[in-house]
């Protein structure tokens, strides 16, 4: 048994002990009653503490705890939520096939909640949603990642519109993490095999419902300062250090699971960063007595690799010399020479370096892209490799963990109308009842979240005003937004291929559309540029200056420091979710799914998941099958005019009936099809189950031959 502890939440009255247990399991974050239980302790403090139950509980004194114990209403709800939690942990309902063998899932980032900011964006949220869904579905699953010292950069924008990146140290005292302990009750520390001089990692654990996520941390005193920095931040730009990160994640992560005695049969790598784990798996199989050839064959058969890259240039490529330096001794354990070892990472189109995506594709036979369209893109960018090896790319279109991203009102509405809808969330028929939702309910709900979003933005602005920030910045950051105006939002990474400023191509035309006195439109932007992406920062600056321009009349705003908390407000409170990637550079995208399942309509180019999602009635399309800036900008303007007509066309009770019908269509069609439940069933049916069946058959045969 693995023992772990959280040193912050130690002493707690026995009667309230479940409060602590629940705070230390992120299950609370996707159960609305658990969220409301924490909030009910002190709604003001809950906001102050950024909806972090550990911070909230830590700030309670003995008196507060006694008050809770004497509060009958609270204790009743506490007991109910405790029972829900126990039930959740103890059910083992099998959703697919009980033959699924355990899966170990490696990723460089996990987006679970803002109290644990070990993510930079979409890749991390996908990994986080996969762990949550694996837990809901009782799939035997374990995650491996990094406990970074610093979160992804905090974005601060000055009145000149230039993004400044500030470091943010992760406050471990209020993060939902536990130390994993060794036999003597000390924090478990493991040496990463083969790195010389030695590098050590300490191990942390995160409870994601029934799934455990183990995080590696090199920032400990046993390491030299350079080595301590390995887990200092996400995707460090120094290539030498980046290589060391990937060695620690793949090989160190493998060693951690071995040390903890965690058994699994399937290795799933999310992106190429942890691909060295595949070599480590070969090494273990050889050590257990297999021939090199059998070990390689078995690793290929039992490993799954998910690629998210739409561009060959976006993968990590290291010089052979650099890789050779670290793997000199290691190569011998694999019974390989250098040429053979390097051959696994060589891209036939660009043989001058060691390519992590090629490594993963070479040593995993189960490869998937993240949308149907991305499968074609992937086949094109690795064409020579695929022709040479005969390997096939499959696809599993991304999905989102619905209980995490759906708003409370819809969650409860589905409870009421469908019953236990979580169980059947991936069936389109389950949502037929949405036709029966009254327009009044849907529109009031939508309006409520819009007002909440504007209040939230105004509160942020108010704090800045108190701090003495330039009033122009306050206008640019949303002080003049209104909840009565059609709201179009663009929130995602600010980088050229996503074309955040495409909508400004003809500024006069845009102004004439959004300042129509009968049908006004406001635009909200949010998103960070990668610290090394200067063109991205220039785009932010251009947008920010437009926000500050009096001609924008305060109707164009940029919300600073986009993160998951802001995302939740924007996906619920906006009317239209704008997405303008240059085709085919968006592998999938997920924020449009999060918006659509909350009745915020998607307006997007036909890239990523949208060709699979769009049905003519559940959102809008920009441009055609290929991208052209001029044509696409014109298409945005035409769409905005069309949407404004729909939005402001009201019936005699003041509801925009046609717009509401489209919202219902989006809820009905996109919720089931782009749920993480559907995605996990695809992973099971395409990969986990066939691999499990094959392994069981082989093991069965081995048993027979032994007899
Ligand atoms: C979902 C999400 C993303 C990914 O969205 P894309 O549509 O893939 O750009 C990024 N950041 C946050 C905070 C998210 O919630």
XYZ file of C-alpha atoms and ligand atoms in Angstrom:
722
model
C 0.000 0.000 0.000
C 1.232 3.459 -0.835
C 1.188 5.839 2.096
C 0.989 9.540 1.553
C 0.224 12.574 3.640
C -0.722 16.173 3.272
C 1.220 18.068 5.876
C -0.946 21.132 5.847
C -4.307 19.655 6.710
C -3.253 17.713 9.783
C -5.431 18.335 12.772
C -9.106 18.388 12.211
C -12.160 17.531 14.314
C -13.174 13.917 13.793
C -16.758 14.885 12.941
C -15.538 16.947 9.993
C -12.777 14.663 8.785
C -14.497 14.037 5.434
C -14.229 17.709 4.652
C -10.474 17.269 4.609
C -10.643 14.039 2.623
C -12.870 15.640 0.016
C -10.701 18.766 -0.222
C -7.759 16.471 -0.989
C -9.538 14.734 -3.839
C -10.249 16.768 -6.951
C -13.540 14.874 -7.273
C -15.040 17.851 -5.442
C -14.208 20.088 -8.417
C -16.534 18.191 -10.761
C -19.349 17.570 -8.314
C -21.620 20.629 -7.997
C -22.932 19.662 -4.531
C -19.405 19.303 -3.162
C -18.488 22.687 -4.648
C -21.542 24.253 -3.066
C -20.787 22.632 0.276
C -17.404 24.354 0.446
C -18.873 27.578 -0.767
C -21.563 27.469 1.918
C -18.872 27.553 4.618
C -18.283 31.189 3.731
C -19.222 32.410 0.232
C -17.135 35.559 0.546
C -14.039 33.687 1.684
C -14.648 31.085 -1.062
C -14.272 33.840 -3.660
C -11.330 35.388 -1.816
C -9.575 31.999 -1.798
C -10.161 31.530 -5.548
C -12.469 28.581 -4.943
C -9.723 26.547 -3.306
C -11.109 24.364 -0.499
C -7.690 23.694 1.050
C -6.998 27.411 1.380
C -10.513 27.891 2.709
C -10.257 25.170 5.352
C -6.811 26.335 6.414
C -8.128 29.766 7.162
C -10.817 28.477 9.554
C -10.120 28.764 13.269
C -11.476 26.590 16.069
C -14.440 28.859 16.524
C -15.392 28.620 12.839
C -15.168 24.843 13.002
C -17.407 24.758 16.075
C -19.932 26.938 14.307
C -19.983 24.474 11.435
C -20.510 21.569 13.818
C -23.499 23.392 15.310
C -24.962 24.383 11.947
C -27.661 21.757 11.303
C -28.235 22.707 7.691
C -24.519 22.546 6.932
C -24.044 19.225 8.743
C -26.944 17.688 6.843
C -25.458 18.665 3.500
C -21.997 17.624 4.720
C -23.292 14.136 5.475
C -24.965 13.925 2.110
C -21.876 14.996 0.183
C -19.747 12.597 2.282
C -22.080 9.788 1.279
C -21.901 10.795 -2.387
C -18.117 10.778 -2.152
C -18.011 7.346 -0.490
C -20.421 6.016 -3.100
C -18.298 7.419 -5.875
C -15.121 5.844 -4.539
C -16.758 2.482 -3.970
C -18.743 1.923 -7.139
C -16.942 -0.159 -9.652
C -19.568 -0.235 -12.365
C -17.866 -1.406 -15.535
C -18.767 0.685 -18.533
C -17.161 -1.294 -21.238
C -15.340 -4.491 -20.712
C -13.944 -5.798 -17.471
C -11.021 -7.209 -19.376
C -9.317 -3.836 -19.714
C -5.815 -4.099 -18.330
C -4.336 -1.169 -16.374
C -3.006 1.850 -18.238
C -0.133 4.171 -17.243
C -0.577 7.635 -18.773
C 2.444 9.940 -19.104
C 2.228 13.638 -19.955
C 4.399 16.715 -19.366
C 1.393 18.711 -18.104
C -1.957 18.120 -16.426
C -4.740 20.698 -16.232
C -6.987 19.665 -13.349
C -7.770 22.812 -11.392
C -6.233 26.253 -10.976
C -5.095 25.374 -7.444
C -2.530 23.090 -9.135
C -1.167 25.195 -12.024
C 1.067 22.574 -13.660
C -0.300 23.180 -17.158
C 0.170 25.648 -19.991
C -2.947 25.019 -22.071
C -4.953 22.628 -24.204
C -2.656 19.594 -23.961
C -2.763 19.763 -20.163
C -6.546 20.131 -19.956
C -6.980 17.188 -22.277
C -4.723 15.059 -20.033
C -6.596 16.251 -16.934
C -9.980 15.482 -18.486
C -8.755 11.996 -19.432
C -7.797 11.212 -15.819
C -11.171 12.456 -14.568
C -13.089 10.402 -17.120
C -10.969 7.296 -16.467
C -11.969 7.684 -12.822
C -15.682 8.143 -13.607
C -15.577 5.052 -15.835
C -13.550 2.895 -13.429
C -10.844 2.277 -15.987
C -7.694 1.086 -14.186
C -5.470 4.110 -14.754
C -2.462 5.906 -13.262
C -0.963 9.257 -14.334
C 2.667 10.427 -14.331
C 3.819 14.032 -14.684
C 5.863 16.842 -13.141
C 5.435 18.788 -9.930
C 6.760 22.088 -11.286
C 8.142 24.725 -8.936
C 6.630 27.489 -11.043
C 3.316 27.621 -12.812
C 3.035 28.750 -16.402
C 3.898 32.449 -16.720
C 1.496 35.033 -15.350
C 0.541 37.601 -17.976
C 0.648 41.298 -17.125
C -0.163 43.870 -19.803
C 0.961 47.471 -19.533
C -0.849 50.466 -21.036
C 1.380 50.090 -24.104
C -0.258 46.700 -24.668
C 2.997 44.746 -24.358
C 2.791 41.423 -22.521
C 5.158 41.032 -19.594
C 5.570 37.561 -18.170
C 5.916 37.169 -14.413
C 7.095 34.020 -12.698
C 4.599 32.422 -10.385
C 5.836 30.057 -7.734
C 3.315 27.332 -7.011
C 2.131 27.572 -3.409
C 2.341 23.952 -2.305
C 0.669 24.688 1.013
C -2.662 25.224 -0.698
C -2.261 22.782 -3.605
C -4.192 19.482 -3.593
C -1.038 17.360 -3.351
C 0.303 14.810 -0.882
C 3.832 13.625 -0.237
C 4.396 9.966 -1.032
C 6.282 8.410 1.900
C 8.961 5.748 2.050
C 9.185 2.852 4.546
C 10.525 5.206 7.234
C 7.827 7.778 6.836
C 10.085 10.202 4.961
C 9.271 11.835 1.656
C 10.014 9.206 -1.000
C 13.058 10.037 -3.113
C 14.189 8.025 -6.117
C 17.335 8.164 -8.196
C 16.684 8.530 -11.929
C 18.402 5.526 -13.541
C 21.530 6.184 -15.565
C 21.868 9.933 -15.351
C 25.422 10.674 -14.320
C 26.030 12.522 -12.029
C 22.968 11.244 -10.210
C 19.670 13.125 -10.309
C 16.999 12.483 -7.674
C 13.271 13.084 -7.705
C 10.822 13.292 -4.845
C 7.328 11.998 -5.465
C 3.960 13.690 -4.931
C 0.492 12.301 -5.376
C -2.725 13.916 -6.569
C -6.097 12.203 -6.035
C -8.229 12.564 -9.146
C -11.331 10.687 -8.012
C -10.248 7.056 -8.113
C -7.213 7.731 -10.270
C -3.832 8.572 -8.807
C -1.492 11.014 -10.493
C 2.188 10.873 -9.472
C 4.301 13.989 -9.883
C 8.088 14.143 -10.053
C 9.985 16.940 -8.359
C 13.729 17.582 -8.750
C 13.736 20.706 -6.591
C 15.212 18.951 -3.543
C 18.451 19.473 -1.633
C 19.984 16.168 -2.820
C 20.366 17.744 -6.286
C 22.818 20.330 -7.578
C 21.278 23.711 -8.469
C 21.242 22.842 -12.195
C 19.504 19.549 -11.497
C 17.043 21.177 -9.103
C 15.980 23.320 -12.038
C 14.884 20.340 -14.168
C 11.317 20.562 -12.853
C 11.432 24.296 -12.360
C 9.070 25.185 -15.196
C 7.106 23.814 -18.142
C 8.953 23.294 -21.431
C 12.144 25.062 -20.470
C 13.598 26.795 -23.573
C 17.209 25.647 -22.898
C 17.452 22.536 -25.103
C 19.967 20.766 -22.872
C 17.710 21.213 -19.856
C 14.665 20.289 -21.943
C 16.320 17.000 -22.865
C 17.059 16.357 -19.183
C 13.395 17.117 -18.384
C 12.278 14.526 -20.885
C 14.737 11.938 -19.584
C 13.503 12.500 -16.035
C 9.842 12.333 -17.091
C 10.160 9.190 -19.224
C 12.826 7.201 -17.404
C 12.381 8.670 -13.932
C 8.608 8.354 -14.226
C 8.991 4.727 -15.196
C 11.238 4.114 -12.194
C 8.716 5.728 -9.843
C 5.936 3.353 -10.922
C 8.331 0.408 -10.528
C 9.369 1.537 -7.050
C 5.750 1.992 -5.979
C 4.944 -1.481 -7.302
C 2.199 -0.139 -9.548
C 1.367 -2.728 -12.169
C 0.093 -1.818 -15.600
C 0.119 -3.434 -19.012
C -0.499 -0.538 -21.357
C 1.711 2.525 -21.645
C -0.006 5.614 -23.082
C 2.135 8.625 -23.978
C 0.382 11.934 -24.487
C 2.669 13.829 -26.910
C 6.338 13.025 -27.506
C 7.850 14.537 -24.337
C 7.774 11.321 -22.261
C 8.848 9.044 -25.158
C 12.067 7.888 -23.422
C 9.762 5.754 -21.253
C 9.567 3.427 -24.270
C 13.311 2.708 -24.092
C 13.019 2.154 -20.367
C 10.236 -0.344 -20.986
C 12.470 -2.224 -23.426
C 15.241 -2.237 -20.835
C 12.932 -3.694 -18.168
C 11.667 -6.410 -20.509
C 15.241 -7.351 -21.425
C 16.162 -7.435 -17.736
C 13.257 -9.779 -17.104
C 14.772 -12.243 -19.576
C 13.344 -11.331 -22.961
C 15.422 -11.070 -26.090
C 15.938 -7.590 -27.476
C 13.721 -8.396 -30.463
C 10.882 -9.702 -28.300
C 11.182 -6.743 -25.937
C 10.917 -4.236 -28.775
C 8.001 -6.134 -30.279
C 6.148 -6.212 -26.985
C 6.728 -2.524 -26.304
C 5.379 -1.662 -29.743
C 2.277 -3.779 -29.252
C 1.416 -2.493 -25.797
C 2.151 1.219 -26.158
C -0.207 3.960 -27.313
C 1.038 7.301 -28.602
C -1.201 10.330 -29.068
C 0.222 13.068 -31.278
C -1.117 16.615 -31.069
C 1.310 18.175 -33.509
C 0.035 19.799 -36.701
C 3.562 20.784 -37.860
C 6.764 18.760 -38.149
C 8.652 21.761 -36.753
C 6.674 21.683 -33.513
C 8.358 18.536 -32.172
C 11.446 18.403 -29.964
C 14.581 17.498 -31.928
C 17.933 17.003 -30.174
C 21.430 16.673 -31.598
C 22.789 13.106 -31.613
C 25.751 14.323 -29.625
C 23.553 15.660 -26.857
C 21.459 12.504 -26.669
C 24.580 10.320 -26.945
C 26.112 12.019 -23.914
C 23.297 10.898 -21.672
C 22.684 7.454 -23.159
C 26.221 6.080 -23.627
C 25.980 3.473 -20.869
C 22.272 3.033 -21.262
C 22.596 1.876 -24.869
C 24.613 -1.145 -23.734
C 21.794 -2.279 -21.446
C 19.535 -2.325 -24.479
C 22.029 -4.552 -26.332
C 22.172 -1.903 -29.035
C 24.912 0.087 -30.682
C 24.642 3.821 -31.131
C 23.398 3.579 -34.702
C 20.578 1.272 -33.796
C 19.627 3.421 -30.805
C 19.593 6.631 -32.834
C 17.727 4.999 -35.698
C 14.537 5.042 -33.606
C 14.548 8.850 -33.578
C 15.465 9.593 -37.198
C 12.969 11.305 -39.460
C 13.731 10.254 -43.072
C 12.848 13.795 -44.212
C 15.252 15.436 -41.775
C 17.843 12.912 -40.568
C 20.045 15.438 -38.761
C 18.668 15.102 -35.281
C 16.866 12.889 -32.794
C 13.116 13.480 -33.109
C 10.883 12.664 -30.128
C 7.690 12.225 -32.199
C 9.467 9.797 -34.523
C 10.832 7.933 -31.490
C 7.307 7.548 -30.117
C 5.885 6.490 -33.476
C 8.675 3.978 -33.992
C 8.240 2.286 -30.644
C 4.444 2.407 -30.386
C 2.254 0.625 -32.915
C -0.922 2.279 -31.624
C -0.786 5.858 -32.834
C -3.572 8.382 -32.933
C -4.190 11.923 -34.035
C -6.764 14.006 -32.136
C -9.421 14.639 -34.807
C -10.391 13.154 -38.144
C -8.893 16.131 -39.960
C -5.721 15.968 -37.869
C -5.271 12.337 -38.935
C -4.879 13.517 -42.544
C -2.556 16.333 -41.480
C -0.439 13.887 -39.476
C -0.243 11.498 -42.427
C 0.988 14.353 -44.598
C 3.664 15.681 -42.276
C 5.179 12.235 -41.583
C 4.543 10.836 -45.067
C 8.031 9.460 -45.729
C 8.264 7.884 -42.292
C 4.873 6.210 -42.673
C 5.692 4.934 -46.147
C 9.010 3.565 -44.949
C 7.635 1.800 -41.875
C 4.159 0.903 -43.105
C 2.741 2.318 -39.862
C -0.858 3.546 -39.693
C -2.267 6.594 -37.941
C -5.702 6.289 -36.363
C -7.663 9.092 -34.716
C -9.556 9.683 -31.489
C -11.226 13.066 -31.596
C -10.752 14.969 -28.364
C -13.590 15.432 -25.921
C -14.115 17.376 -22.706
C -14.987 16.129 -19.211
C -18.607 17.254 -19.147
C -19.143 17.378 -15.337
C -16.107 19.678 -15.074
C -17.055 22.133 -17.795
C -20.863 22.212 -17.722
C -22.554 24.915 -15.649
C -24.505 24.027 -12.478
C -27.907 24.982 -13.872
C -27.627 22.617 -16.821
C -26.146 19.896 -14.619
C -29.182 20.022 -12.331
C -31.585 20.439 -15.253
C -30.266 17.243 -16.825
C -30.542 15.520 -13.423
C -34.156 16.539 -13.325
C -35.065 15.791 -16.949
C -32.884 12.799 -17.797
C -32.112 11.259 -14.425
C -28.650 9.781 -14.069
C -27.460 11.457 -17.262
C -23.740 11.141 -16.512
C -24.075 7.407 -17.169
C -25.560 7.904 -20.632
C -23.951 11.182 -21.607
C -22.382 9.867 -24.817
C -25.708 8.786 -26.374
C -27.354 11.404 -28.535
C -30.863 10.101 -27.643
C -30.216 10.924 -24.000
C -30.464 14.589 -24.859
C -33.662 14.470 -26.979
C -35.469 15.968 -23.968
C -33.624 19.241 -24.566
C -36.400 20.052 -27.058
C -38.693 20.241 -24.034
C -36.564 22.772 -22.142
C -38.559 25.987 -21.921
C -37.094 29.001 -23.717
C -37.534 30.892 -20.480
C -35.237 28.525 -18.588
C -32.537 28.485 -21.242
C -32.504 32.210 -21.831
C -32.557 33.121 -18.136
C -29.752 30.663 -17.468
C -27.707 32.057 -20.319
C -28.329 35.629 -19.185
C -27.417 34.745 -15.581
C -23.989 33.417 -16.590
C -23.454 36.411 -18.832
C -24.098 38.756 -15.924
C -21.812 36.678 -13.707
C -19.085 36.935 -16.340
C -19.409 40.715 -16.610
C -19.446 41.052 -12.793
C -16.325 38.933 -12.597
C -14.556 41.077 -15.203
C -15.693 44.271 -13.460
C -14.377 43.010 -10.100
C -10.972 42.415 -11.666
C -11.039 45.912 -13.113
C -12.139 47.390 -9.770
C -9.112 45.836 -8.031
C -6.839 47.391 -10.638
C -8.492 50.773 -10.180
C -7.779 50.525 -6.448
C -4.169 49.779 -7.295
C -3.985 52.993 -9.310
C -3.800 51.549 -12.805
C -4.258 53.936 -15.788
C -8.034 54.318 -16.457
C -7.476 53.647 -20.144
C -6.250 50.180 -19.222
C -9.425 49.636 -17.196
C -11.558 50.416 -20.235
C -9.402 48.133 -22.371
C -9.851 45.382 -19.781
C -13.618 45.483 -19.856
C -14.922 48.230 -17.532
C -17.578 49.255 -20.080
C -18.884 45.823 -21.072
C -22.646 45.320 -20.856
C -24.719 42.193 -20.264
C -27.370 43.332 -22.761
C -25.075 43.265 -25.773
C -24.348 40.334 -28.095
C -20.942 39.087 -26.936
C -18.365 37.424 -29.173
C -15.314 35.957 -27.416
C -11.905 34.872 -28.639
C -9.968 33.205 -25.806
C -6.997 30.927 -26.497
C -3.248 31.074 -26.999
C -2.272 34.265 -28.829
C -0.183 33.052 -31.719
C -0.087 33.773 -35.450
C -1.678 30.610 -36.805
C -4.808 31.162 -34.692
C -5.199 34.608 -36.315
C -6.552 36.423 -33.224
C -6.608 39.767 -35.065
C -8.199 38.507 -38.291
C -11.463 40.145 -37.226
C -9.667 43.536 -37.374
C -8.608 43.167 -41.001
C -11.140 45.817 -42.080
C -11.530 47.891 -38.934
C -14.010 50.365 -40.440
C -16.271 47.551 -41.571
C -16.052 45.936 -38.132
C -16.934 49.204 -36.396
C -19.911 49.728 -38.675
C -21.185 46.269 -37.723
C -20.577 46.340 -33.975
C -21.743 49.931 -33.501
C -25.079 49.370 -35.229
C -27.304 51.206 -32.696
C -30.069 48.608 -32.982
C -27.799 45.595 -32.922
C -24.590 46.352 -31.010
C -21.880 43.720 -30.559
C -19.041 43.580 -28.026
C -15.839 41.559 -28.384
C -13.841 39.957 -25.580
C -10.289 38.682 -26.033
C -8.100 36.697 -23.645
C -4.965 34.616 -24.033
C -1.254 34.510 -23.405
C 1.536 34.515 -25.951
C 4.364 32.072 -25.350
C 7.190 34.128 -23.739
C 9.423 33.446 -26.758
C 6.722 34.235 -29.344
C 7.267 37.864 -30.320
C 4.781 37.884 -33.205
C 2.209 36.594 -30.694
C 3.034 39.461 -28.334
C 2.703 41.931 -31.192
C -0.780 40.607 -31.924
C -1.746 41.149 -28.273
C -0.390 44.672 -28.469
C -2.368 45.425 -31.600
C -5.575 44.111 -30.020
C -4.939 45.986 -26.778
C -4.415 49.271 -28.606
C -7.708 48.732 -30.440
C -9.381 48.111 -27.057
C -7.990 51.454 -25.858
C -9.094 53.302 -29.000
C -12.096 55.595 -28.311
C -13.594 54.477 -31.619
C -14.100 51.048 -30.026
C -16.406 52.763 -27.490
C -15.394 50.377 -24.732
C -16.997 47.486 -26.604
C -13.747 45.634 -27.286
C -11.920 44.250 -24.246
C -8.865 42.170 -23.447
C -8.961 40.139 -20.209
C -5.505 39.734 -18.707
C -3.917 36.417 -17.663
C -6.236 33.827 -19.251
C -6.518 30.712 -17.118
C -9.018 27.988 -16.329
C -11.027 30.146 -13.909
C -11.470 32.895 -16.526
C -12.144 30.260 -19.183
C -15.044 28.911 -17.120
C -16.640 32.357 -16.979
C -16.101 33.062 -20.666
C -17.379 29.741 -22.047
C -20.612 30.150 -20.034
C -21.197 33.857 -20.289
C -20.465 34.578 -23.968
C -22.974 34.265 -26.799
C -20.527 33.341 -29.555
C -17.171 31.536 -29.336
C -14.884 32.720 -32.123
C -12.183 30.427 -33.536
C -10.109 31.378 -36.579
C -7.155 28.977 -36.962
C -5.465 28.766 -40.318
C -6.431 25.381 -41.748
C -5.026 22.764 -40.992
C -3.001 24.007 -38.031
C -5.515 23.413 -35.219
C -5.140 19.726 -34.382
C -8.440 19.653 -32.526
C -9.153 22.499 -30.098
C -11.386 21.921 -27.101
C -12.546 25.318 -25.839
C -15.251 25.439 -28.534
C -16.633 22.157 -27.139
C -16.639 23.620 -23.625
C -18.525 26.659 -24.956
C -21.038 24.625 -26.974
C -22.038 22.358 -24.069
C -22.930 25.554 -22.188
C -25.073 26.953 -25.029
C -22.410 29.364 -26.309
C -22.455 28.957 -30.099
C -19.271 28.124 -32.003
C -18.232 30.352 -34.938
C -15.173 28.714 -36.483
C -13.188 27.859 -39.568
C -13.559 24.215 -40.638
C -10.486 23.042 -38.757
C -9.803 20.654 -35.857
C -12.966 19.111 -34.390
C -15.425 21.482 -36.102
C -15.831 19.545 -39.408
C -17.038 16.632 -37.240
C -19.176 18.822 -34.984
C -20.919 21.272 -37.299
C -24.320 20.148 -38.639
C -25.652 23.373 -40.162
C -27.863 24.194 -37.162
C -25.603 24.066 -34.097
C -23.163 26.912 -34.797
C -21.554 28.825 -37.657
C -18.764 28.356 -40.182
C -16.140 30.872 -41.298
C -14.779 30.568 -44.866
C -14.280 27.348 -46.789
C -12.142 24.227 -46.845
C -8.908 26.189 -47.113
C -7.841 29.419 -45.451
C -7.585 32.813 -47.083
C -7.222 35.793 -44.762
C -9.209 38.182 -46.918
C -12.081 35.808 -47.651
C -12.184 34.569 -44.073
C -12.354 38.121 -42.698
C -15.259 38.894 -45.039
C -16.929 35.700 -43.888
C -16.555 36.775 -40.228
C -18.305 40.080 -41.016
C -21.130 38.380 -42.874
C -21.571 35.936 -40.011
C -21.619 38.733 -37.431
C -24.375 40.532 -39.330
C -26.382 37.331 -39.626
C -25.886 36.437 -35.957
C -26.805 39.945 -34.773
C -30.096 39.650 -36.660
C -30.847 36.305 -35.005
C -29.842 37.564 -31.582
C -31.863 40.766 -31.620
C -34.928 39.273 -33.314
C -37.221 38.878 -30.283
C -40.651 37.302 -29.860
C -43.385 38.960 -27.788
C -41.816 37.776 -24.484
C -38.439 39.075 -25.644
C -36.750 35.744 -26.455
C -34.664 35.302 -29.624
C -36.392 32.075 -30.576
C -34.235 31.084 -33.538
C -31.031 31.749 -31.627
C -32.333 29.685 -28.705
C -33.188 26.832 -31.066
C -29.595 26.816 -32.252
C -28.403 26.775 -28.641
C -30.583 23.729 -27.972
C -29.241 22.044 -31.087
C -25.672 22.691 -29.877
C -26.406 21.210 -26.439
C -28.085 18.176 -27.974
C -25.520 17.305 -30.587
C -22.214 18.470 -29.137
C -22.550 17.353 -25.503
C -22.698 13.604 -26.272
C -20.377 13.522 -29.260
C -17.577 15.582 -27.731
C -17.794 14.266 -24.188
C -14.675 12.744 -22.651
C -16.887 9.652 -22.152
C -17.141 9.187 -25.942
C -13.419 9.883 -26.269
C -12.480 7.305 -23.604
C -14.749 4.718 -25.210
C -12.880 5.347 -28.464
C -9.541 4.839 -26.697
C -10.902 1.648 -25.164
C -12.341 0.249 -28.371
C -9.496 1.230 -30.646
C -6.573 0.509 -28.346
C -6.931 -0.508 -24.698
C -9.314 -3.422 -25.250
C -7.659 -4.967 -28.315
C -4.270 -4.747 -26.556
C -5.737 -6.273 -23.384
C -7.391 -9.105 -25.274
C -4.186 -9.921 -27.095
C -2.131 -9.870 -23.909
C -4.602 -12.089 -22.079
C -4.581 -14.569 -24.920
C -0.782 -14.665 -24.953
C -0.607 -15.048 -21.186
C -3.170 -17.834 -21.367
C -1.049 -19.642 -23.916
C 2.086 -19.199 -21.829
C 0.294 -20.723 -18.839
C -0.738 -23.705 -20.959
C 2.735 -24.329 -22.314
C 4.120 -24.138 -18.769
C 1.705 -26.848 -17.632
C -9.762 24.294 -22.813
C -8.686 25.247 -22.494
C -7.645 25.473 -23.410
C -7.578 24.782 -24.750
O -8.443 25.433 -25.635
P -8.205 25.431 -27.227
O -9.551 25.554 -27.822
O -7.591 24.099 -27.550
O -7.333 26.568 -27.545
C -6.665 26.379 -23.080
N -6.687 27.043 -21.916
C -7.673 26.880 -21.027
C -7.639 27.655 -19.767
C -8.704 25.959 -21.275
O -9.676 25.773 -20.378
